[in-house]
Each structure stands twice: as structure tokens, then as C-alpha cells.
Amino acid sequence: MAHDVRIVTEAELRRVIGLDRGLVDVIEKAFAALAGEGVVMPPILSMALEEANGEVDVKTAYLPGFDGFAIKVSPGFFDNPKLGLASLNGLMILFSARTGLVEALFLDNGYLTDIRTAAAGAVAARHLAPKEVETAAVLGTGVQARLQMQAAHLERPFGRVLVWGRDADKAGTCASDLQEALGVEAEVVGDPAEAVARSQLVVTTTPAREPLVTAEMLHPGLHVTAMGSDQAGKNEVAAEALVAADLYVADRVAQCETAGELASARAKGLMTGLLPELGEVVTGAAAGRTSGDQVTICDLTGTGAQDTAIASHVAALLQGGATGTVIRA
Amino acid sequence: MAHDVRIVTEAELRRVIGLDRGLVDVIEKAFAALAGEGVVMPPILSMALEEANGEVDVKTAYLPGFDGFAIKVSPGFFDNPKLGLASLNGLMILFSARTGLVEALFLDNGYLTDIRTAAAGAVAARHLAPKEVETAAVLGTGVQARLQMQAAHLERPFGRVLVWGRDADKAGTCASDLQEALGVEAEVVGDPAEAVARSQLVVTTTPAREPLVTAEMLHPGLHVTAMGSDQAGKNEVAAEALVAADLYVADRVAQCETAGELASARAKGLMTGLLPELGEVVTGAAAGRTSGDQVTICDLTGTGAQDTAIASHVAALLQGGATGTVIRA
């Protein structure tokens, strides 16, 4: 009965995996698998701890062709910064898809989630952004603002980035960080409208509850990836903008209609038809961008499929090596 | 950001915690908390892996007054015995309810689940079984058959145990194991009817899909705990028996009506009124057994509250000690 479990910390993980095109390929494969037969991805388990201003989400997915499946636990405790702690934490557990035995524990404090989330943005850019992007913009100034611009830059090596945030100081820091990390010109802009107007690729990374991107802001040759909304009530892109776009793509319709941009549209009785998913665009079952002047929008809520894919990938990278601690359980 | 995570294996856990009245008190407190205000217990996340004849369940609960909450992952892979592995496995993760940080990982392979499940049977016996139990019976011959009789014996020290199982050899082994463990007379019986007829306390521990206990078998002064059903389609006690009993008690009505004995009754349009929960019986908000000749039935599906309670209890037992491996994550 006893079996070996490999336990790997955030510091150890950071040494073996980062946000690069290899990871984007891995996450692209996860989306392709999601579009195929035999996938099992249950609804997200979510629990609110109101007293602590916290919530915890659990995601998982079984993908045919993967030897393991991940269960990912993401606590978000939003008073933590007052205690000098990060708001987001958590871990991933990799199980054998054949026996259900625990194979590895990734005590990543949310690191793997951060990079697999950014990699999904890169997959969206790969299939939906205009071929040429001179200027990209990001709304929001946190970890994902930085990572999403790094991810987009892997696929569309733009020369200028515009940053908008409610807090101008934080926007300034984010802009200079991006300038240094990507070697691009970076500029803080005064409002979302200017950011969108001057860009071909926009990523929204905020917890906004009132839309930042409206239908009026859309212009030919624009791609928007909205990744900030992950629960009912959050809304970064106006319902009318989803309708006005030439193409709306969900990471998973069943999630986007309850937790993504689609939720607000559905609440208004809009966007009720059959909608394509990113995996279908990856496999070619649905069309992606077909011309340079289209407006495309991708709605990312984060899927258990990405967790299973990155956890399996990390396990393969570590196989046979000495990284981490092995415990006989 | 880095913080210490204590990792404890099954073998280490078995040395610090077992099935005793102290644990029954802990689990009784969990049920009491479930009956109070401020509990958050989301629906169970469940994923089937049909190719591997497997399933995985994730349970959690936040209980006010507890410093931590557990997330428990229970894989059940029913072809594992062909590979020389146990069907049931899993782990529990204990998080701080204040910060969401991982505090401990219990790589218990299902051991903590086994004993917290048995302890719930003891809580049911404590509040619902007749004061005097001479003969107890168990339907089923697996791990829970043994543990449930040990648990019942803590509360009602019966002198004879009857064992029924579909496989007479396994029933014989289970009976001799119980005879040795409890120092009681043990006897294999030929059918569930005989087991029920001769007993004052019956525990059903099977994956039956057709009821084993029918209304006709009920007799004055009988208590039945049904703990085998944990998903739709399983059914150990006939709907008509639930109706005929003087008192039906659920561990959690919202779970029993989809995964417990109550599900089959509800499908027949029976048992549709307000029903008491075990925690309400514990706190006195609902009546338990009020006379020796009543027939009582308790429906146990297993709650995240029990996981949070036992994980918190184990963490307290280990505090300051050297058990397990501490990893700085």
C-alpha cells in the first residue's frame, strides 16, 4: 500500500518551470483536449469564509491521454496583505488517473496557477490576436498584469505597452517592471478608453464589477482577453461589447456563463446562442480570427484542465531527478 | 511568504489517533457545529473516471470556532485490488481559516476518513440507539463493517454481534475479527432479515442498490444506522422503512436527499417534510430517541464537517511535537 509521494515547494518549482513558449504549448494541448471526447471537468467547488474575507476554490479535470489528474486548491484571503502575507495561496495535488494514488504535491503558493493562467492568455493571443501587434495594453497592475503582458509578448512581440490602473503609482511600477522585463516602451495611460484606442491587443486583469471596456471602445483589428472575472458579479467587458465583437470565445462556456464576462450578458438576455470555446479554436473545430480587421474577445475563467496539464508537465520534468522531498506514505 | 507545512503519513497518524470515545466526542462537536450558525459546507465535488472504474470526491466545511478547515480528497478506484492496491485512498489538507495558508498535509490513504466515519456511527448510537443493546448486527464485511461495530461498542457495549455479507467466507472472517477485537460472541447469519430480527442496533455498510432492510423487518426497540450509500443509486434501507420508523435523522438533509437513503424515498415522493439532522439531535434542537420501543434510523453520507473536525484535532495533538516532516514552503 505504501507509495512514494514527491513534495515540491514553490522555490523548487520556480527553478524548473517558468512562463515560456513550451508552457504555452502545454496549455494549448490542455485546451485541445477540452474540446475532445471523454473530458470530465466538474463545476468548481467554491467556499466563502466571510469572517476572514476569504474564499477557497477547488478545480479539477480528467483529460484523456494524461496519466494523471490534478486537484488544485486556491485560497484567496483578501485581508492577508494587512498581515504581510499574499492574498492568493494554495497547492496542487497530482493523482494517478489509473489508481487514484497521490503522486506529487506541489506546494506552489499559487505559482503554477499564475503561470498556467498567463499561458492561457498566450494561447488566446496565438489564435485570436491580429498577426501584427505594435501596442498592447493591460488594465490592472497586479501579478497577472505583468504575467499576461509577458505571455502576450511571447506570441506577439509588441514594441509598446500601455498600463492603466486605478492607482497611478501602482500603474507606474507595473509599467517600469514591464519595460525592464520585456525591453519595450511602457507608458501609463489615464483611462481604459485611451488604452484600448491605442492598442491592437488588450488584456483585462482586474476584479472590476462595472465594465471597463465598452462597445464604443472597440475598433477594427482589436483583440481583448478578459481574465479578471472569476465569480458572479465581476464584469470587465460590457455585455454590448461581447455582442458587438465579430467573435467571442470562452475558455469554457459552462464556467463563463456563471463566472466570466458571459454571465453579465446572459443576465441581460444577450449572447444566448451556441458559443465557441478556445479549445475548439485550437483544434480547428471552430474558426478563430479570419481577418486582420475583426474584433475578437476571449473570456478566461481558468479551467481545471490547465491545472491537470501543468501538474502533469511538471511531474514529467521532475521524473528521475532529485528535486523536492520524497515521502513514503 | 514562506511558511511551515507539516506532512504526516498514515503510519505516523495511526500512532497518534485511533477510534476511541475521545474521537467520538470530537465528531459529536462537529455535528453540533453543523447545527449552528455560520457553517459553510459546499456541495461535494465529485468526478467519475469511467475508464479506470474510479471516482474522486472532494469535501470541505468551515465550522465557526475552528481555527482551520480541511479539504479532503477521497479517490475510489475499484479495479485497484487487481493491482494489489486498496480501492480507497486520499489525503486531507488543513488550512488556516484566517489566512488560507496550508498548515498540514495528512497523507492518510483514507485512514482519517475511516475513523471519522465510524465515529459518526458512534454519535448516532449515543443519541439514537436503545439504552441497552444486547445484540448488534452489521450488514457488510469490509473495513467499515469492523469499524462501525467497534464504534457502536464504545457507546453500547453489546455482548453479541451478528454479521451478514453476500460472501459467507468474508462474513466469517469479519465475525472472527470482531470476536477478537471486541471480546464478544460473533455469529454469521444467513440473511439480513435474521440479522435485524435478533438485534437492537444494526449498521448497514454496503454499496447495495436494492434495499437490504425493509419496513417488514422493523421491530420495537430497533436502531438502524445506514452508512453505505454515498451516491445516487445506492440504497440500503427501503423508502417504506424510513416512513415506518418513528424517527429518521440525516447527517445532512441536503446530502442525504441526493446521495443517502433519503434519495430513494424522495424519488417515490416520500419523506418530503422537514427532517431533523444529527447535529440538531446532539444540541437538543431536535428530539432523539424518547422511549425504548421506538424505531430510529440514521442516514450517514459523510460530511466535510467531520473532516474539518478530525484534521483540526490531529493538528492539535501534533502541535509542538516532532511527528511528521516539516517543509518550508
XYZ file of C-alpha atoms in Angstrom:
658
model
C 0.000 0.000 0.000
C 2.753 2.467 0.910
C 3.852 4.535 -2.076
C 6.177 7.442 -2.741
C 4.866 10.983 -2.861
C 7.084 13.760 -4.171
C 6.655 17.097 -2.431
C 7.952 20.176 -4.206
C 7.993 23.729 -2.851
C 7.408 26.999 -4.669
C 11.136 27.830 -4.606
C 11.963 24.449 -6.146
C 9.231 24.803 -8.766
C 10.448 28.239 -9.789
C 13.794 26.667 -10.618
C 12.289 24.102 -13.010
C 9.393 25.839 -14.741
C 8.615 29.324 -15.951
C 6.405 31.126 -18.408
C 7.772 30.317 -21.864
C 6.518 29.075 -25.219
C 6.994 25.461 -24.100
C 4.481 26.038 -21.348
C 2.139 27.788 -23.790
C 2.257 24.632 -25.936
C 1.377 22.504 -22.901
C -1.589 24.705 -22.044
C -2.673 24.800 -25.690
C -2.793 20.985 -25.602
C -4.989 21.166 -22.492
C -7.473 23.327 -24.372
C -7.380 20.962 -27.350
C -8.127 18.057 -25.002
C -11.018 20.041 -23.502
C -12.575 20.215 -26.961
C -12.391 16.446 -27.394
C -14.288 13.427 -26.129
C -14.026 11.898 -22.683
C -13.135 15.002 -20.689
C -14.581 15.217 -17.188
C -14.431 18.685 -15.637
C -16.830 19.105 -12.704
C -18.107 22.506 -11.618
C -15.691 24.424 -9.387
C -16.138 23.800 -5.657
C -16.225 27.202 -4.004
C -16.478 28.130 -0.334
C -16.664 31.647 1.122
C -15.275 32.390 4.593
C -16.870 35.738 5.190
C -15.410 36.427 8.634
C -11.889 36.228 7.202
C -12.764 37.959 3.905
C -11.670 34.735 2.275
C -12.752 32.229 -0.302
C -11.394 28.932 -1.485
C -11.878 27.311 -4.891
C -11.143 23.736 -5.873
C -10.709 22.805 -9.525
C -10.014 19.523 -11.245
C -10.320 17.858 -14.624
C -9.676 14.479 -16.139
C -8.217 14.722 -19.656
C -7.956 11.589 -21.799
C -4.351 10.913 -22.736
C -2.978 12.350 -19.487
C -1.650 9.790 -16.972
C -2.594 11.951 -14.030
C -5.159 14.461 -12.935
C -4.652 17.458 -10.688
C -6.789 18.785 -7.902
C -5.945 22.407 -7.302
C -6.903 24.328 -4.194
C -6.797 28.134 -4.432
C -7.477 30.093 -1.256
C -7.870 33.840 -1.619
C -7.828 35.704 1.713
C -8.008 39.382 0.937
C -7.069 40.736 4.369
C -3.741 38.884 4.221
C -1.744 41.901 2.990
C -2.524 43.571 6.346
C -0.651 40.622 7.913
C 2.223 40.860 5.446
C 1.010 37.781 3.567
C -0.031 37.305 -0.049
C -3.774 37.149 -0.704
C -3.532 34.153 -3.004
C -2.014 30.837 -1.982
C -2.695 27.179 -2.408
C -1.332 23.929 -3.757
C -1.796 21.354 -6.491
C -2.061 17.627 -5.944
C -1.296 15.237 -8.785
C -3.046 11.857 -8.702
C -2.615 8.811 -10.902
C -5.568 8.628 -13.282
C -5.267 4.828 -13.169
C -5.143 4.174 -9.409
C -6.117 7.426 -7.701
C -2.909 7.343 -5.642
C -1.307 10.672 -4.748
C 1.849 11.052 -6.836
C 3.016 14.578 -6.105
C 2.226 17.618 -4.016
C 3.173 20.977 -5.436
C 3.265 23.466 -2.554
C 3.390 26.290 -5.051
C 1.538 29.035 -3.138
C -0.319 29.697 -6.391
C 2.785 29.971 -8.629
C 1.711 27.238 -11.051
C -1.740 28.816 -11.222
C -0.182 32.171 -12.027
C 1.823 30.875 -14.971
C -0.808 28.488 -16.360
C -3.279 31.397 -16.255
C -0.885 33.625 -18.134
C -0.168 30.820 -20.615
C -3.890 30.652 -21.433
C -3.680 34.328 -22.339
C -0.835 33.447 -24.711
C -2.953 30.692 -26.303
C -5.724 33.238 -26.843
C -3.232 35.688 -28.387
C -1.790 32.939 -30.603
C -5.170 32.141 -32.144
C -7.142 35.358 -31.864
C -4.877 38.433 -31.854
C -4.066 40.222 -35.108
C -0.826 38.944 -36.651
C 0.902 42.274 -36.070
C 0.619 43.897 -32.678
C 2.594 47.110 -32.245
C 0.985 48.177 -28.996
C -0.517 46.048 -26.236
C -2.391 47.342 -23.207
C -3.153 45.929 -19.819
C -5.882 47.044 -17.439
C -4.828 46.256 -13.899
C -1.435 46.381 -12.193
C -1.038 43.136 -10.249
C 0.835 39.877 -10.777
C -1.391 38.874 -13.702
C -0.997 42.279 -15.375
C 2.723 41.610 -15.590
C 2.444 37.916 -16.480
C -0.267 38.418 -19.103
C 1.852 41.006 -20.913
C 4.863 38.670 -20.765
C 2.686 35.868 -22.153
C 1.233 38.019 -24.928
C 4.730 39.214 -25.825
C 5.806 35.587 -26.415
C 3.217 35.323 -29.186
C 3.025 38.906 -30.427
C 6.334 40.688 -29.748
C 4.934 44.198 -29.469
C 7.179 47.213 -29.005
C 4.996 49.308 -26.689
C 2.849 48.506 -23.663
C 0.223 50.769 -22.122
C -0.745 50.297 -18.482
C -3.904 51.544 -16.817
C -4.785 51.080 -13.177
C -6.986 52.810 -10.623
C -3.843 53.548 -8.607
C -1.442 55.622 -10.734
C 1.570 54.755 -8.555
C 0.987 51.050 -8.987
C 0.478 51.572 -12.719
C 3.830 53.338 -12.858
C 5.609 50.498 -11.084
C 3.935 47.937 -13.326
C 4.926 49.893 -16.433
C 8.574 50.166 -15.406
C 8.647 46.470 -14.459
C 7.315 45.577 -17.910
C 9.715 47.918 -19.627
C 12.600 46.149 -17.919
C 11.273 42.595 -18.309
C 10.283 42.869 -21.961
C 12.590 45.575 -23.268
C 9.668 47.552 -24.638
C 8.478 51.114 -24.273
C 5.979 51.313 -21.423
C 3.555 54.102 -20.681
C 0.897 54.736 -18.065
C -2.385 55.957 -19.559
C -5.164 57.881 -17.843
C -8.189 55.795 -18.675
C -9.200 52.444 -20.177
C -10.591 54.151 -23.298
C -7.160 55.507 -24.236
C -5.525 52.141 -23.533
C -7.966 50.353 -25.841
C -7.935 53.030 -28.541
C -4.170 52.891 -28.995
C -3.766 49.071 -28.854
C -4.292 46.001 -31.002
C -4.213 43.617 -28.022
C -5.754 44.364 -24.614
C -5.798 42.142 -21.536
C -8.071 42.978 -18.614
C -6.823 41.639 -15.260
C -8.995 43.412 -12.691
C -11.701 42.452 -10.178
C -13.985 45.138 -11.698
C -17.706 44.904 -11.073
C -18.578 47.611 -13.618
C -17.310 47.142 -17.177
C -14.050 48.874 -18.104
C -14.267 48.034 -21.799
C -17.416 49.212 -23.567
C -18.787 48.558 -27.042
C -17.936 52.143 -28.062
C -14.233 51.499 -27.450
C -13.983 48.589 -29.901
C -12.145 49.276 -33.155
C -11.148 47.162 -36.158
C -8.153 44.908 -35.588
C -8.568 44.649 -31.817
C -8.294 41.581 -29.632
C -9.355 41.654 -25.974
C -8.630 38.908 -23.458
C -10.637 39.314 -20.253
C -9.199 37.178 -17.442
C -10.078 39.061 -14.244
C -13.612 37.797 -13.701
C -13.764 34.509 -11.845
C -17.023 34.739 -9.959
C -20.568 36.025 -10.337
C -20.770 39.813 -10.058
C -17.389 40.560 -11.611
C -17.518 42.180 -15.054
C -14.728 43.796 -17.088
C -16.233 43.884 -20.590
C -19.712 45.256 -21.261
C -22.343 42.821 -22.490
C -22.907 45.069 -25.511
C -19.217 44.781 -26.388
C -19.459 40.985 -26.428
C -22.399 41.316 -28.829
C -20.619 43.902 -30.984
C -17.435 41.841 -31.392
C -17.042 39.703 -34.522
C -16.026 36.740 -32.399
C -16.492 35.850 -28.734
C -14.606 32.798 -27.451
C -14.953 31.262 -23.968
C -12.390 29.086 -22.232
C -15.370 27.017 -21.081
C -18.902 28.215 -21.761
C -20.306 26.454 -18.694
C -17.913 28.459 -16.493
C -18.068 31.772 -18.348
C -21.850 31.860 -18.137
C -21.718 31.767 -14.345
C -18.351 33.362 -13.517
C -17.000 35.145 -16.594
C -17.927 38.078 -18.806
C -20.678 35.969 -20.308
C -22.576 35.958 -17.000
C -23.477 39.652 -17.221
C -24.505 39.294 -20.863
C -26.709 36.303 -20.120
C -28.305 38.247 -17.262
C -29.380 40.797 -19.882
C -30.677 38.089 -22.190
C -27.752 38.599 -24.583
C -25.265 36.083 -26.065
C -27.730 33.213 -25.680
C -26.719 31.221 -28.778
C -24.121 28.462 -29.134
C -20.669 29.908 -28.479
C -17.224 28.589 -29.400
C -14.614 27.552 -26.857
C -10.883 28.239 -27.065
C -10.137 24.527 -27.403
C -12.355 24.334 -30.476
C -10.447 27.229 -31.986
C -7.173 25.425 -31.201
C -8.309 22.195 -32.868
C -9.941 23.993 -35.780
C -13.425 22.804 -34.886
C -14.367 26.477 -34.609
C -12.929 29.430 -36.511
C -10.516 31.822 -34.837
C -9.643 35.238 -36.280
C -10.145 35.143 -40.057
C -9.118 38.685 -40.969
C -6.953 41.459 -39.632
C -9.764 43.911 -39.046
C -12.010 41.708 -36.907
C -12.736 42.418 -33.267
C -12.228 39.333 -31.095
C -12.829 38.799 -27.377
C -11.648 35.853 -25.282
C -13.205 35.194 -21.873
C -10.925 33.279 -19.481
C -12.194 31.959 -16.132
C -9.482 29.355 -15.566
C -10.036 25.634 -16.016
C -9.108 22.502 -14.137
C -7.793 21.247 -17.478
C -4.946 23.785 -17.274
C -4.117 22.533 -13.776
C -4.033 18.902 -14.860
C -1.836 19.843 -17.817
C 0.723 21.907 -15.896
C 0.905 19.468 -12.986
C 1.475 16.554 -15.367
C 4.093 18.565 -17.226
C 5.955 19.439 -14.030
C 5.859 15.799 -12.891
C 7.390 14.750 -16.216
C 10.111 17.410 -15.872
C 10.968 16.154 -12.390
C 10.885 12.442 -13.191
C 14.077 10.680 -12.206
C 15.513 13.835 -10.700
C 16.202 14.753 -7.109
C 14.075 17.904 -6.860
C 11.821 18.021 -3.832
C 11.299 15.705 -0.901
C 10.076 12.137 -1.340
C 7.917 10.790 1.464
C 6.830 7.172 1.657
C 3.145 7.377 2.515
C 5.648 34.361 2.406
C 7.367 31.054 3.101
C 5.693 29.110 5.904
C 5.998 25.697 7.512
C 3.818 22.822 6.374
C 3.724 19.649 8.437
C 3.385 16.442 6.431
C 2.241 13.339 8.273
C 1.931 9.835 6.824
C -0.662 7.166 7.517
C 1.782 5.172 9.640
C 2.564 8.265 11.737
C -1.129 9.122 12.065
C -2.004 5.619 13.237
C 0.413 6.108 16.126
C -1.292 9.278 17.352
C -5.004 8.786 16.742
C -7.417 5.895 16.819
C -11.109 5.189 17.178
C -11.969 5.895 20.808
C -14.502 7.874 22.827
C -12.317 10.958 22.658
C -12.632 10.929 18.894
C -16.379 10.325 19.171
C -16.588 13.474 21.314
C -14.677 15.421 18.624
C -17.016 14.230 15.881
C -20.054 14.899 18.075
C -18.845 18.506 18.375
C -18.585 18.699 14.572
C -22.238 17.707 14.288
C -23.210 20.228 16.940
C -21.376 22.933 14.985
C -23.192 21.858 11.812
C -26.481 22.581 13.569
C -25.373 26.117 14.456
C -24.996 29.409 12.643
C -22.223 30.374 10.270
C -21.365 26.946 8.888
C -20.330 26.835 5.236
C -20.417 23.349 3.701
C -20.487 23.404 -0.108
C -21.856 20.507 -2.129
C -19.375 17.658 -2.623
C -17.211 17.974 -5.745
C -17.381 14.605 -7.492
C -15.626 13.400 -10.626
C -16.012 9.985 -12.280
C -13.123 8.435 -14.239
C -15.021 5.727 -16.067
C -12.084 4.207 -17.942
C -10.350 3.429 -14.665
C -13.552 2.472 -12.807
C -12.708 5.324 -10.498
C -14.237 8.329 -8.842
C -12.911 11.119 -6.693
C -14.807 13.178 -4.153
C -13.718 16.418 -2.508
C -15.341 17.561 0.726
C -14.818 20.610 2.866
C -16.544 22.653 5.524
C -15.912 25.791 7.509
C -17.087 25.489 11.109
C -17.179 28.608 13.291
C -14.945 28.164 16.314
C -12.437 26.015 14.450
C -9.091 27.694 13.601
C -8.690 25.633 10.450
C -10.694 23.987 7.739
C -9.938 20.745 5.948
C -10.203 19.884 2.306
C -10.403 16.145 1.942
C -9.830 14.289 -1.314
C -11.136 10.711 -1.495
C -10.325 8.734 -4.638
C -12.052 5.370 -5.014
C -10.587 3.228 -7.808
C -12.393 -0.064 -7.744
C -10.060 -2.060 -10.006
C -7.136 -1.358 -7.648
C -7.428 -4.691 -5.810
C -6.463 -6.418 -9.094
C -3.213 -4.430 -8.843
C -2.717 -5.292 -5.186
C -3.748 -1.788 -4.107
C -6.563 -0.595 -1.852
C -9.605 0.854 -3.628
C -9.859 3.837 -1.314
C -7.069 6.331 -0.796
C -6.635 10.045 -0.453
C -5.423 12.786 1.796
C -6.573 15.675 3.951
C -5.225 19.202 3.789
C -5.619 21.527 6.756
C -5.732 25.266 6.022
C -5.767 28.234 8.356
C -9.298 29.637 8.420
C -7.765 33.095 8.987
C -5.174 33.239 6.191
C -5.894 30.301 3.881
C -2.289 29.098 4.232
C -1.684 25.345 4.125
C -0.806 24.187 7.640
C -0.654 20.421 7.368
C -0.951 17.588 4.898
C -2.213 14.280 6.211
C -1.209 11.589 3.714
C -3.568 9.177 5.420
C -4.633 6.983 2.479
C -8.170 7.340 3.832
C -7.388 6.333 7.440
C -8.747 9.538 8.992
C -11.864 9.201 6.839
C -12.314 5.627 8.041
C -12.245 6.535 11.718
C -14.209 9.791 11.460
C -16.885 7.844 9.539
C -17.008 5.174 12.223
C -17.111 7.855 14.921
C -20.246 9.327 13.311
C -21.849 5.899 13.731
C -20.941 6.088 17.422
C -22.544 9.538 17.694
C -25.704 8.106 16.137
C -25.653 5.186 18.584
C -25.048 7.547 21.519
C -28.181 9.573 20.762
C -30.482 7.162 18.968
C -29.849 3.537 19.983
C -31.818 1.963 22.820
C -30.019 2.297 26.176
C -29.488 -1.449 26.368
C -28.153 -3.268 23.342
C -27.510 -6.983 23.835
C -27.045 -7.840 20.195
C -25.739 -5.677 17.373
C -25.663 -6.621 13.697
C -23.692 -5.432 10.743
C -24.558 -5.858 7.076
C -21.375 -5.881 5.028
C -17.926 -7.291 5.756
C -15.393 -4.605 4.861
C -13.325 -2.086 6.783
C -16.373 -0.088 7.848
C -18.225 -3.225 8.990
C -15.459 -3.780 11.534
C -15.008 -0.111 12.469
C -18.725 0.596 12.799
C -19.143 -2.309 15.233
C -16.123 -1.112 17.213
C -17.633 2.365 17.286
C -21.071 1.148 18.329
C -19.485 -0.995 21.041
C -17.877 2.114 22.576
C -21.342 3.531 23.193
C -23.419 0.359 23.628
C -21.194 -2.456 24.918
C -23.187 -5.332 23.432
C -22.276 -8.952 24.091
C -23.089 -10.456 20.703
C -22.535 -9.353 17.119
C -24.238 -10.819 14.037
C -22.560 -10.456 10.667
C -24.219 -10.791 7.284
C -22.487 -10.484 3.917
C -23.071 -11.679 0.386
C -19.814 -13.624 0.653
C -20.055 -16.120 3.529
C -16.263 -16.526 3.768
C -15.729 -12.806 4.186
C -18.563 -12.728 6.732
C -16.806 -15.470 8.689
C -13.512 -13.577 8.720
C -15.259 -10.363 9.738
C -17.074 -12.183 12.568
C -13.896 -13.744 13.959
C -12.058 -10.403 13.686
C -14.840 -8.725 15.677
C -14.928 -11.527 18.232
C -11.238 -10.993 18.867
C -11.268 -7.194 18.760
C -14.301 -6.685 20.985
C -14.302 -9.834 23.098
C -17.908 -10.574 22.158
C -19.700 -13.575 20.717
C -19.826 -13.280 16.947
C -22.039 -15.206 14.568
C -22.574 -15.220 10.810
C -26.237 -15.124 9.828
C -27.815 -16.228 6.566
C -29.835 -13.177 5.634
C -30.374 -9.541 6.562
C -33.852 -10.327 7.979
C -32.384 -12.601 10.648
C -29.685 -10.056 11.475
C -32.270 -7.324 12.003
C -34.785 -9.531 13.826
C -32.288 -10.575 16.511
C -30.667 -7.146 17.071
C -31.355 -3.846 18.792
C -28.701 -1.981 16.774
C -27.981 -2.563 13.085
C -25.403 -0.821 10.904
C -25.541 -1.192 7.135
C -22.159 -0.742 5.415
C -22.750 -1.988 1.865
C -22.845 -0.497 -1.653
C -26.315 -2.100 -2.156
C -28.525 -0.732 -4.901
C -31.590 -2.702 -3.748
C -32.685 -2.258 -0.133
C -31.452 -4.826 2.383
C -33.602 -3.551 5.265
C -37.338 -3.430 4.579
C -40.247 -1.987 6.545
C -41.409 -5.500 7.456
C -38.154 -6.174 9.317
C -38.518 -3.237 11.707
C -39.401 -4.101 15.308
C -39.822 -2.102 18.511
C -36.579 -1.055 20.164
C -34.503 -1.087 16.973
C -31.967 1.445 15.802
C -30.534 1.304 12.274
C -27.580 3.356 11.065
C -27.204 3.268 7.269
C -23.769 4.466 6.188
C -23.056 2.626 2.929
C -24.885 4.901 0.499
C -22.798 7.823 -0.650
C -24.089 8.465 -4.140
C -27.273 8.452 -6.189
C -28.473 4.929 -6.962
C -27.220 3.301 -3.770
C -29.943 2.211 -1.342
C -29.672 0.038 1.770
C -32.941 0.833 3.599
C -36.309 0.757 1.838
C -38.163 4.043 1.475
C -41.150 2.468 3.243
C -38.915 1.629 6.210
C -37.877 5.283 6.529
C -41.576 6.195 6.578
C -42.460 3.438 9.047
C -39.734 4.376 11.546
C -40.660 6.600 14.489
C -37.663 8.828 13.808
C -35.483 9.383 10.757
C -32.335 11.501 11.248
C -29.970 12.660 8.472
C -26.348 13.661 8.941
C -27.131 16.452 6.455
C -30.506 16.559 4.707
C -29.065 18.315 1.629
C -26.651 15.396 1.132
C -28.974 12.554 2.123
C -31.609 13.660 -0.344
C -29.174 13.287 -3.243
C -26.746 10.603 -2.038
C -28.212 8.834 1.003
C -31.187 6.645 1.835
C -33.411 9.690 1.571
C -32.769 9.925 -2.181
C -34.758 6.776 -2.980
C -37.587 7.874 -0.706
C -37.760 11.318 -2.280
C -37.816 9.679 -5.740
C -41.006 7.929 -4.612
C -42.493 11.152 -3.284
C -41.993 10.015 0.315
C -40.265 11.732 3.283
C -40.877 15.179 1.833
C -41.385 17.066 5.098
C -38.844 18.865 7.280
C -36.427 16.300 8.713
C -34.055 16.516 11.674
C -30.276 16.344 11.388
C -27.937 14.514 13.752
C -26.392 17.782 14.901
C -29.818 19.055 15.975
C -30.292 15.880 17.999
C -26.862 16.413 19.582
C -27.647 20.005 20.579
C -31.200 19.202 21.671
C -32.775 21.333 18.945
C -34.480 18.153 17.730
C -35.583 15.141 19.759
C -33.597 11.916 19.657
C -34.951 8.601 20.911
C -37.592 9.288 23.571
C -38.582 5.728 24.503
C -37.064 2.273 24.453
C -39.538 0.816 21.997
C -39.139 3.356 19.208
C -37.672 2.513 15.827
C -34.959 5.002 14.797
C -32.971 5.274 11.575
C -29.886 7.413 10.998
C -28.710 8.148 7.452
C -24.987 8.936 7.190
C -23.435 10.200 3.953
C -20.281 11.709 5.478
C -19.746 15.427 5.914
C -16.901 17.840 5.354
C -17.581 18.984 8.923
C -16.225 15.663 10.203
C -13.082 16.163 8.110
C -12.506 19.666 9.437
C -13.033 18.387 12.986
C -10.689 15.413 12.810
C -7.978 17.309 10.907
C -8.074 20.132 13.456
C -7.981 17.605 16.283
C -4.959 15.818 14.825
C -3.154 19.132 14.294
C -3.745 19.992 17.959
C -2.439 16.580 19.055
C 0.719 17.078 16.984
C 1.371 20.680 17.999
C 4.850 21.201 19.381
C 5.786 17.576 18.723
C 8.173 16.072 16.206
C 5.777 13.783 14.340
C 5.977 14.051 10.572
C 8.140 16.075 8.238
C 8.141 19.863 8.248
C 8.728 21.511 4.885
C 9.234 25.240 4.490
C 7.022 26.138 1.545
